[in-house]
Tab-separated table of C-alpha atoms in Angstrom:
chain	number	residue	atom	x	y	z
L	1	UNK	CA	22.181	12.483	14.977
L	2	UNK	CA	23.905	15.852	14.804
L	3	UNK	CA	23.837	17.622	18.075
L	4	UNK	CA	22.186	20.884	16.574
L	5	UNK	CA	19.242	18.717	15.157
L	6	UNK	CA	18.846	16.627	18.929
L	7	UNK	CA	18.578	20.070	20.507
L	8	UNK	CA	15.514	20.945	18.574
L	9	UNK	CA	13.563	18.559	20.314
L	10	UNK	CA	11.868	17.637	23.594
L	11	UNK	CA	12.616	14.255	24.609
L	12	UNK	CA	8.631	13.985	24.853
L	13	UNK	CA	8.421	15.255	20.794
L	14	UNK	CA	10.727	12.595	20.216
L	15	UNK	CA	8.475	9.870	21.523
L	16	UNK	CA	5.411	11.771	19.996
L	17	UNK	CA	7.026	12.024	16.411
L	18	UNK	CA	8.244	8.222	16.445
L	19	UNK	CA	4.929	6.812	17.645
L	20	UNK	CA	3.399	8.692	14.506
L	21	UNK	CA	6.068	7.410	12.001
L	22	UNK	CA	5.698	3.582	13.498
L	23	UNK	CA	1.649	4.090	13.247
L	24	UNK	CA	1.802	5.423	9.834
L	25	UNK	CA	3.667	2.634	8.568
L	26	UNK	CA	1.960	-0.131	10.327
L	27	UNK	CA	-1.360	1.197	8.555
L	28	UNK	CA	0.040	1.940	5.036
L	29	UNK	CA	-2.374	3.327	2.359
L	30	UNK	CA	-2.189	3.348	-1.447
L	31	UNK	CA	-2.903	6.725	-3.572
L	32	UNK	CA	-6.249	8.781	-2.781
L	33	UNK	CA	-7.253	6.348	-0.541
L	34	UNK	CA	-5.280	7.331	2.789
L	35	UNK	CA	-8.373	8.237	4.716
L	36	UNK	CA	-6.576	6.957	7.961
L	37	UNK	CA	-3.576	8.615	7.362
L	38	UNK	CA	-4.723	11.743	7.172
L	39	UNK	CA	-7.204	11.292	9.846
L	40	UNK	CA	-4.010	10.299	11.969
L	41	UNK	CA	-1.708	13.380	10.780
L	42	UNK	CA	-4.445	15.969	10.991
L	43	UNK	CA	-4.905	14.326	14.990
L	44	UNK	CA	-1.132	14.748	15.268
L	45	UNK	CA	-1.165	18.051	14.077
L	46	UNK	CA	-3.804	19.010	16.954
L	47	UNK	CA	-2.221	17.295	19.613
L	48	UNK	CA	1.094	18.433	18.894
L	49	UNK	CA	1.244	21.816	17.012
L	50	UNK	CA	-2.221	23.289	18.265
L	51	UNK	CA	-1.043	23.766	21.838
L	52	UNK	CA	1.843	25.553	21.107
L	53	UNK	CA	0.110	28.547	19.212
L	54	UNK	CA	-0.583	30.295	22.106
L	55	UNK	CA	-4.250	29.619	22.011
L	56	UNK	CA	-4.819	30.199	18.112
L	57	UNK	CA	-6.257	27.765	16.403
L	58	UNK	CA	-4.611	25.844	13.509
L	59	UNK	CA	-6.343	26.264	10.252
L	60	UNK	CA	-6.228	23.476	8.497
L	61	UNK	CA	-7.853	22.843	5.356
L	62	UNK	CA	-8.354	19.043	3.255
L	63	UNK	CA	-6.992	19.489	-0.181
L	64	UNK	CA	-6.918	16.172	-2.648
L	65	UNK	CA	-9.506	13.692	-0.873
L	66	UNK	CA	-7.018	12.755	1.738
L	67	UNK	CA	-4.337	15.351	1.826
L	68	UNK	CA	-4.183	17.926	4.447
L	69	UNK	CA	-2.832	21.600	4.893
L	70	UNK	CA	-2.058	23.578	8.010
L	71	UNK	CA	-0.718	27.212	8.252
L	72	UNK	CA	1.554	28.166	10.539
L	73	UNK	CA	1.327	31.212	11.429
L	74	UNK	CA	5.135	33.874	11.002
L	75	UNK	CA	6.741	36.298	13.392
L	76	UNK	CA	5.051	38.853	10.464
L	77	UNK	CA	1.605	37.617	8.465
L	78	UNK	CA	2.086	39.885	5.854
L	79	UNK	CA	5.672	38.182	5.350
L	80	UNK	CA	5.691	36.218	1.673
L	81	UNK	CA	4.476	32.792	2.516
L	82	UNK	CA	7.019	29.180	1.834
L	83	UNK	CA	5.642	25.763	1.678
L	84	UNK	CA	6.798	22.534	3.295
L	85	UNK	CA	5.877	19.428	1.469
L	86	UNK	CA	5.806	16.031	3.176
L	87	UNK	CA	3.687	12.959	0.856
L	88	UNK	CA	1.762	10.346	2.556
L	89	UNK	CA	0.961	7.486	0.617
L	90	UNK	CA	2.437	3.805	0.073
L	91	UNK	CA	3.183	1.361	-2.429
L	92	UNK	CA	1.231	-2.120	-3.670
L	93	UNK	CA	4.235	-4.340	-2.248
L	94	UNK	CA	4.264	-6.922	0.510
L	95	UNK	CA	6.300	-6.216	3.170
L	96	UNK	CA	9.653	-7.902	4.161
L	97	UNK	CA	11.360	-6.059	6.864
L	98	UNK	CA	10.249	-7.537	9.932
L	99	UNK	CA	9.704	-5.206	12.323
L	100	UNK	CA	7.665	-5.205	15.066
L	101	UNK	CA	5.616	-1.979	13.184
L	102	UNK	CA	5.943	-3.348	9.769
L	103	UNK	CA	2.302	-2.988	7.393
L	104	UNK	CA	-0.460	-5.071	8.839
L	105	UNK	CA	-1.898	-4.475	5.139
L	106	UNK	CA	-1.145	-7.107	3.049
L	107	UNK	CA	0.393	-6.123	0.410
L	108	UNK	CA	0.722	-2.638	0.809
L	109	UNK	CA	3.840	-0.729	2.683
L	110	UNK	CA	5.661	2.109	3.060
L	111	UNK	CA	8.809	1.064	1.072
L	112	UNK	CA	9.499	4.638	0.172
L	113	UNK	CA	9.851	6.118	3.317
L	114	UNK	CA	6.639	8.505	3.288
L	115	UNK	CA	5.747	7.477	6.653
L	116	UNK	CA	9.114	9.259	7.573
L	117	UNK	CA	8.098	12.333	5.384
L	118	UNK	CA	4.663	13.056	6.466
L	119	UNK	CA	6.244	12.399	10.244
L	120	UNK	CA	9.127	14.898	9.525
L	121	UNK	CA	6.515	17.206	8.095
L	122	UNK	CA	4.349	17.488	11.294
L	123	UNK	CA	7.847	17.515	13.059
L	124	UNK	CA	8.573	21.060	11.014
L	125	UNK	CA	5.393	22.010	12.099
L	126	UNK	CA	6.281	21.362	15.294
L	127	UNK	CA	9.712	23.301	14.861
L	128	UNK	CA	7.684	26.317	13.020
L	129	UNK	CA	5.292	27.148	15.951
L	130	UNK	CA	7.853	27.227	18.446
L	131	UNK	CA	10.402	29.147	16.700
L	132	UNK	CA	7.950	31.231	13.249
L	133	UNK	CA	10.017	31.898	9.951
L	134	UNK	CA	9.345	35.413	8.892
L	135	UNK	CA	5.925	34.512	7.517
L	136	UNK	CA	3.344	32.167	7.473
L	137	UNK	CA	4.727	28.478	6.772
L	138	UNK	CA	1.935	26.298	4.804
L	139	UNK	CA	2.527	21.994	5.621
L	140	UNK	CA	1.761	20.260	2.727
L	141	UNK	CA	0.817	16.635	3.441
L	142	UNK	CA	0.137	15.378	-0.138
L	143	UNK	CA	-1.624	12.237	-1.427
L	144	UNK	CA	-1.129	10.036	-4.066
L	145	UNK	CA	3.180	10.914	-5.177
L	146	UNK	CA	3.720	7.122	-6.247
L	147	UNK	CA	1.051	7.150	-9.106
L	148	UNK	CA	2.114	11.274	-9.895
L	149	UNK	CA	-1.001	12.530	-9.688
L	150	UNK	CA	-0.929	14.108	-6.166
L	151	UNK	CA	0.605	17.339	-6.610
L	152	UNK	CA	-1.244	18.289	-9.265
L	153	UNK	CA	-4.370	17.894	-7.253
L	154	UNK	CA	-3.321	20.138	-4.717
L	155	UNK	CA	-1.799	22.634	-7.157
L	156	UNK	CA	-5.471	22.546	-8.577
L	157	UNK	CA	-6.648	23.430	-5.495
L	158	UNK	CA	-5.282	27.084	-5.487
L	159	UNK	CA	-4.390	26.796	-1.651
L	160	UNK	CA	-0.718	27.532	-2.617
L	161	UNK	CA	-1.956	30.427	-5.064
L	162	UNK	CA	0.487	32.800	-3.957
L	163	UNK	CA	3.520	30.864	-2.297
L	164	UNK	CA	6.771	32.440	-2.577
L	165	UNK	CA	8.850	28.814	-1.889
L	166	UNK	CA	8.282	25.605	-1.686
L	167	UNK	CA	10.681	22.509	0.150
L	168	UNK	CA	10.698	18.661	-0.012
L	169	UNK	CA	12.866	15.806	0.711
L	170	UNK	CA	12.984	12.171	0.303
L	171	UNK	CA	14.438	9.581	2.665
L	172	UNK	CA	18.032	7.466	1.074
L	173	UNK	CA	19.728	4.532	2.530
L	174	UNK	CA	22.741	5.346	0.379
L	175	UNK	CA	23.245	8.365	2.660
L	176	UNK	CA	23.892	7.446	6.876
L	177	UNK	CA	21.760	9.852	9.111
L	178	UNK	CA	22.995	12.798	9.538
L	179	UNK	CA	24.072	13.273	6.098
L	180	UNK	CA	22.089	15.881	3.318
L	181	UNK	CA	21.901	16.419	-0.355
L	182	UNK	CA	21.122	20.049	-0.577
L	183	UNK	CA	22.822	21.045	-4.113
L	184	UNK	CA	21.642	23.283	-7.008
L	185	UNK	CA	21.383	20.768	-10.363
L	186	UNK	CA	18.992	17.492	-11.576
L	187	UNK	CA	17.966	16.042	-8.290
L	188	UNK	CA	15.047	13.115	-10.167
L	189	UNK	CA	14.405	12.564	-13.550
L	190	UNK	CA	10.714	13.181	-15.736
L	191	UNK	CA	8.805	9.793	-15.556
L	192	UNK	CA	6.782	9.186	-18.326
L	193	UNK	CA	5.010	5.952	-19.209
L	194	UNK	CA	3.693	3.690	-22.485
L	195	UNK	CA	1.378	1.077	-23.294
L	196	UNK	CA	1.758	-0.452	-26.389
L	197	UNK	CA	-1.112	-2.582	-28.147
L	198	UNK	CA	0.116	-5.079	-30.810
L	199	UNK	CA	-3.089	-6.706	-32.345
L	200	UNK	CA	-2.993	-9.612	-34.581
L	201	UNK	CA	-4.867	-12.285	-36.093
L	202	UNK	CA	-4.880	-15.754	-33.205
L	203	UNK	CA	-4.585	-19.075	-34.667
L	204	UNK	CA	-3.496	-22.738	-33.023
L	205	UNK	CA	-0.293	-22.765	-31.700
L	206	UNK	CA	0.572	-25.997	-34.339
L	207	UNK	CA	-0.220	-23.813	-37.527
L	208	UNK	CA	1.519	-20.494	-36.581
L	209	UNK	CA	1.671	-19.456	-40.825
L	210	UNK	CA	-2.166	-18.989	-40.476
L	211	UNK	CA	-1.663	-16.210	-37.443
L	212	UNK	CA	-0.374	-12.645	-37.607
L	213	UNK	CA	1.382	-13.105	-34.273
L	214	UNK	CA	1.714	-10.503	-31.669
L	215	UNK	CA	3.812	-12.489	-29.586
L	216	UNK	CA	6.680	-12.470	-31.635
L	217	UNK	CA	5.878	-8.991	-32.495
L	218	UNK	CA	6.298	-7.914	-28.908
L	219	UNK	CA	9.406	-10.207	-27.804
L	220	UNK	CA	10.981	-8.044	-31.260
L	221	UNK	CA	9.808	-4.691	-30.048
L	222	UNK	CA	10.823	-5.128	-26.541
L	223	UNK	CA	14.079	-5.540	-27.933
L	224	UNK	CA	14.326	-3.177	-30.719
L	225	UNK	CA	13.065	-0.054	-27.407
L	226	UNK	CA	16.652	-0.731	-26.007
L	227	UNK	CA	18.008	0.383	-29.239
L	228	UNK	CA	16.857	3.827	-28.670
L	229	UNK	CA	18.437	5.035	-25.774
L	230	UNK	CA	21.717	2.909	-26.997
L	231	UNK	CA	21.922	3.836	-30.202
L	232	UNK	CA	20.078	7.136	-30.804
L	233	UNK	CA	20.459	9.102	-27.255
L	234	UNK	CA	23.627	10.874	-27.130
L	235	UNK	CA	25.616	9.091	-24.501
L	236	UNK	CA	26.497	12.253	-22.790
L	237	UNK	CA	22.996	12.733	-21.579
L	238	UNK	CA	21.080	10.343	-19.366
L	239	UNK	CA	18.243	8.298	-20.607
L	240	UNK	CA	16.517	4.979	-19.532
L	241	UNK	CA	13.505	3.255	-21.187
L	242	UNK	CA	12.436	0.196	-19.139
L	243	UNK	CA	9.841	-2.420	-20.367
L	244	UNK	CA	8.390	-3.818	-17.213
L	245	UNK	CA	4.866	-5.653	-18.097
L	246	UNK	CA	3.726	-7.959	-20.637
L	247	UNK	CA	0.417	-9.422	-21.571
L	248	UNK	CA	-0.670	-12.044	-24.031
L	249	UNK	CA	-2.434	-15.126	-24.404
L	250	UNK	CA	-4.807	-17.687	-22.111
L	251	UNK	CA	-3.377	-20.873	-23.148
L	252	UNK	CA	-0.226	-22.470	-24.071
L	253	UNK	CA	-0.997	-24.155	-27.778
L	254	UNK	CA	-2.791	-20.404	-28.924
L	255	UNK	CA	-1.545	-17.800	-30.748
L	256	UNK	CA	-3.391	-14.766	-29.220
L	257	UNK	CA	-5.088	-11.890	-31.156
L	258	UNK	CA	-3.053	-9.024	-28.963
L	259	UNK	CA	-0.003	-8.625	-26.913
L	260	UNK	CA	0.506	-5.341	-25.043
L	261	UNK	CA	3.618	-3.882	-23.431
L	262	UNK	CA	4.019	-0.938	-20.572
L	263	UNK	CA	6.576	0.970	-19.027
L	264	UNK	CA	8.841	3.509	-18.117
L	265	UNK	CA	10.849	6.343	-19.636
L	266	UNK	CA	13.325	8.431	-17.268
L	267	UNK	CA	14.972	11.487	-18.969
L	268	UNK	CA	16.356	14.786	-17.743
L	269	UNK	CA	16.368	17.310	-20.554
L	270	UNK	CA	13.369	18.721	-22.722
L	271	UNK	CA	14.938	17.963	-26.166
L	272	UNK	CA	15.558	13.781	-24.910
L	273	UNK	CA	12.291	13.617	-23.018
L	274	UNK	CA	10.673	14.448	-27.067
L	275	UNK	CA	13.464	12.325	-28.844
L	276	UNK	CA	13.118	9.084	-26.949
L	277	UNK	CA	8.412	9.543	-26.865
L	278	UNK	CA	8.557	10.180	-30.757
L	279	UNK	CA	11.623	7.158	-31.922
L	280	UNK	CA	9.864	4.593	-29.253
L	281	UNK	CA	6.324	5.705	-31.479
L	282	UNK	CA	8.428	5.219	-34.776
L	283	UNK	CA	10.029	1.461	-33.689
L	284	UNK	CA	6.395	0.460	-32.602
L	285	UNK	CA	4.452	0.754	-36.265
L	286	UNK	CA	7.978	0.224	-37.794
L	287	UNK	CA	7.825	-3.467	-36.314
L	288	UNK	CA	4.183	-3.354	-36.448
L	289	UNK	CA	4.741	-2.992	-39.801
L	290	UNK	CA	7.274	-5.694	-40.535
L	291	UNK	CA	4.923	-7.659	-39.345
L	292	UNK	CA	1.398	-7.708	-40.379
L	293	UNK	CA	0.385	-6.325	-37.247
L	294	UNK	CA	-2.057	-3.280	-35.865
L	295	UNK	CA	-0.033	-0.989	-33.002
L	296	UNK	CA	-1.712	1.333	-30.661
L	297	UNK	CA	0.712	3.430	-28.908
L	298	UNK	CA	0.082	5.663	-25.367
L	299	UNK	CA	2.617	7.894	-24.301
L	300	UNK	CA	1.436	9.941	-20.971
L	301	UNK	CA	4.138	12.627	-19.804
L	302	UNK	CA	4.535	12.218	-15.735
L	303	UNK	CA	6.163	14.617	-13.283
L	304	UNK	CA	8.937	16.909	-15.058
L	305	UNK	CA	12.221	16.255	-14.076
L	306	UNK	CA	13.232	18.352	-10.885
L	307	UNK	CA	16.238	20.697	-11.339
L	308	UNK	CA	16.971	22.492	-8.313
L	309	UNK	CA	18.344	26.187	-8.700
L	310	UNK	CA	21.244	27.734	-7.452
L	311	UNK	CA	19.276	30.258	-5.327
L	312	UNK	CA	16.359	28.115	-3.986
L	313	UNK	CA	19.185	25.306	-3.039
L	314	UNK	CA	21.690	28.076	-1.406
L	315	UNK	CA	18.743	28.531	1.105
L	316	UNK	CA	18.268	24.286	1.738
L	317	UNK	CA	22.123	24.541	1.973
L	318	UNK	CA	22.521	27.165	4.154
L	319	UNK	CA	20.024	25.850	6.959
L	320	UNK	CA	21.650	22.387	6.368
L	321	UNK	CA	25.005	23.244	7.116
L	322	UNK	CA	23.916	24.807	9.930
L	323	UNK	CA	22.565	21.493	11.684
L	324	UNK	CA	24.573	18.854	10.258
L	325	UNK	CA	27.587	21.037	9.759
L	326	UNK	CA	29.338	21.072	6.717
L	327	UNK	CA	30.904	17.872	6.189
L	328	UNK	CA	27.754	16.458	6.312
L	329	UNK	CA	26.330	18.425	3.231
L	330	UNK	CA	27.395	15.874	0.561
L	331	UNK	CA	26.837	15.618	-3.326
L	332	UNK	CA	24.297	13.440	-4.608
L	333	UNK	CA	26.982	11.754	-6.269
L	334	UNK	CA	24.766	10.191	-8.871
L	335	UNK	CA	22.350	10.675	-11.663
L	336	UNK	CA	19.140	10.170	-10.044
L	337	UNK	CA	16.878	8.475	-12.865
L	338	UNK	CA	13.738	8.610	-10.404
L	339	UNK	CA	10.797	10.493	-10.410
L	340	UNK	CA	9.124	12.860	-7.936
L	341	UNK	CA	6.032	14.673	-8.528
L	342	UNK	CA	7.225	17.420	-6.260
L	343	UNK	CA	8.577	18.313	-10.147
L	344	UNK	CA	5.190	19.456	-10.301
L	345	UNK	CA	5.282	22.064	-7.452
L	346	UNK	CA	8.707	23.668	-8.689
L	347	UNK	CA	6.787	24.202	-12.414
L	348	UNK	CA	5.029	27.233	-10.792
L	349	UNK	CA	6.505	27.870	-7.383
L	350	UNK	CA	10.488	27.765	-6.700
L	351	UNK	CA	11.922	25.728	-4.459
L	352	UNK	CA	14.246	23.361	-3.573
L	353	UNK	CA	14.018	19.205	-2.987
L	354	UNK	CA	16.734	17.409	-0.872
L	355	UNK	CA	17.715	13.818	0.037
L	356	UNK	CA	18.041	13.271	4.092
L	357	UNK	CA	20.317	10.204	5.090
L	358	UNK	CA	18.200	7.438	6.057
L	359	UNK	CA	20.620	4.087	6.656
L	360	UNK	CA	21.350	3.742	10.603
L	361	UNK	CA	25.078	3.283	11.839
L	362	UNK	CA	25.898	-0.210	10.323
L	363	UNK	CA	22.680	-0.894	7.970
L	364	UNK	CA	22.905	-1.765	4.391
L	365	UNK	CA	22.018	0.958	1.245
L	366	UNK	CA	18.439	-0.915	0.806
L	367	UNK	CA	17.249	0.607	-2.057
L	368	UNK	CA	13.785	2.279	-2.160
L	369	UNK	CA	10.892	0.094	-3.631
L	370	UNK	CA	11.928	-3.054	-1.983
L	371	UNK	CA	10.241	-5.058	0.496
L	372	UNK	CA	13.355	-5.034	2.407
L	373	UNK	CA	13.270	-0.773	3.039
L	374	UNK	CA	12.857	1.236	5.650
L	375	UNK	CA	14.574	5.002	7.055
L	376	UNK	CA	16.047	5.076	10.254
L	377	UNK	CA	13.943	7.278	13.038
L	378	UNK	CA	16.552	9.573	13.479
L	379	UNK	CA	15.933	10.764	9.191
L	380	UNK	CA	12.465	11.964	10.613
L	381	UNK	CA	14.542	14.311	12.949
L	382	UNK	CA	17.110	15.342	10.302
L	383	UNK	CA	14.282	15.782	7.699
L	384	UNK	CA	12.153	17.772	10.297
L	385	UNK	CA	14.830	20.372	11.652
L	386	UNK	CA	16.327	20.980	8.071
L	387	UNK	CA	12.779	21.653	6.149
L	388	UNK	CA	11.809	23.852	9.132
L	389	UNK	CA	15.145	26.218	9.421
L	390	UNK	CA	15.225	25.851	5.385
L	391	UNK	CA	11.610	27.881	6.072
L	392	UNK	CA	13.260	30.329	8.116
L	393	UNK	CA	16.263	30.854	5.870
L	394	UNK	CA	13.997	31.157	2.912
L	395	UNK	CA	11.145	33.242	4.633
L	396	UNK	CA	13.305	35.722	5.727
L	397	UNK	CA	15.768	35.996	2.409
L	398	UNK	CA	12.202	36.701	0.848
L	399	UNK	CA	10.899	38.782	3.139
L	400	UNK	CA	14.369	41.023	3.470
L	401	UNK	CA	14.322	41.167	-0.647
């Protein structure tokens, strides 16, 4: 780690800070149900963040079920107020790391580093109390980002009615430690999903002319979807539509009634996000059609794409470079076809969301999602020093305005 970002903390913090990212992820939790994490990060947040107010309490407040948020109080509490936002929840996959922490909950784990960002979060908390931004700093711990529902809970909540900034970051092995993506531009694409619902009429599997089959009707439409973003996306702009589940049929000599598809679209822009929803409604009755079949098609629009702006990521960039140093501020370097429902957040507050170098000195670029992932500790300490002076930079630019 960067010398700048060591100095921040006590070797004691350290230890504190890694104990909660190593408990977090041994006890992973799926969406709205992370009743032990947040137990664990609002205990953290006590133990840790409480004593050094000087004898004020921390207000904390449960937003979401199982999210949490604490204020932290600024050199000047009628100062504009910023947001740090850390999520908390995991993913329904069985974990393949092996080590010695990894999920004691079958089949759930943190493969998307959370554990790191609600860790880093309580770590800028830390940061905040010892050394306030201009005004109050509010740490968001969020439920529920991998289903995209989370933020909008909290939004719903109205305890950020009023923030002036808001600040995230996610955790990527493609970057070493040390290393952050703080630049103005697309930093995660809208993710929307579809069901599709071919219905049919069954018949044996011997006599398929007696059956309308929605079978064959799906194998054709999975393949005529891929069409659209090849053939009527301009190639200039980035697009992906991904069928990833199938269902049909109970036995193998049946022709099934139904066959229904699901999956993803990724797009950046307004005008593709509409193109790609209204042609992949057009194929689906147009194959219907062709072939004797009933469609029913659900399109539900996710989290917006995030675009940072130039002014929001000037502040990020400006407290990065002055922990990591310069060299160390790098360009994404990519098109970034994931979602985020931070997206959500930067609808109605601005702000800024960075990627903090996660692969240790000689690891592999796991990718997110996989059994195989998890961050380095020392991404908690990058994450948690450049959030908090990010705060500080963007407090007092608002405050000074």
């Amino acid at each position: 780690m960067p010398d700048a970002v060591l100095a921040q903390f006590s070797d004691v913090l350290r230890r504190q800070l890694i104990d909660l990212r190593r408990d977090l992820h041994r006890h992973p939790e799926l969406a709205f149900a992370e009743s032990r994490t947040g137990a664990a990060l609002e205990q953290a947040l006590r133990d840790l963040v409480e004593p050094l107010l000087g004898g004020r309490p921390l207000i904390m407040t449960r937003v979401a079920g199982t999210g949490l948020v604490a204020r932290i109080p600024g050199a000047n509490r009628e100062a504009p107020v910023v947001a740090v936002r850390g999520d908390i929840d995991a993913l329904p996959i069985r974990e393949a790391t092996g080590l010695p922490y990894a999920s004691v909950n079958d089949g759930v784990m943190h493969a998307c580093g959370h554990d790191v960002h609600a860790s880093w979060a309580v770590g800028a908390a830390c940061l905040l109390a010892q050394r306030p931004a201009a005004g109050d700093v509010l740490i968001v711990l969020q439920p529920a980002e991998e289903i995209g529902k989370g933020a909008d809970a909290v939004l719903a909540s109205g305890l950020l009615d009023g923030v002036a900034a808001i600040f995230g970051a996610h955790v990527d092995r493609r970057f070493a430690v040390g290393q952050v993506v703080a630049q103005a531009g697309p930093l995660a694409a809208a993710a929307d999903t579809f069901s599709i619902v071919l219905r049919g009429r069954g018949a044996h599997g011997a006599r398929p002319h007696e059956s309308a089959d929605p079978v064959l009707g799906a194998g054709l439409l999975i393949a005529a979807l891929q069409g659209i973003v090849a053939r009527r996306v301009n190639p200039s702009v980035p697009a992906v539509l991904t069928v990833a589940t199938m269902q049909a049929g109970t036995a193998l000599n049946i022709i099934p009634d139904s066959a229904t598809i699901g999956g993803t679209v990724r797009t950046i822009d307004p005008a593709t996000r509409t193109l790609v929803a209204d042609e992949l409604r057009r194929v689906a009755h147009g194959i219907a059609l062709a072939h004797d079949l009933g469609v029913e098609v659900s399109f539900e629009l996710g989290p917006p794409p995030i675009v940072n702006p130039e002014r929001t990521a000037a502040w990020a960039r400006e407290a990065s470079t002055a922990l990591v140093g310069a060299a160390n501020v790098v360009p994404l370097g990519i098109t970034n076809m994931g979602g985020e429902d931070f997206a959500c957040y930067m609808e109605r507050i601005p702000g800024a969301f960075l990627r903090i170098g996660a692969r240790e000195e000689g690891g592999e670029p796991t990718p997110a999602h996989s059994p195989r992932f998890f961050a380095a500790d020392g991404s908690l300490f990058v994450g948690a020093a450049v959030l908090a002076e990010t705060a500080r930079v963007a407090s007092a630019a608002l405050t000074a305005r």
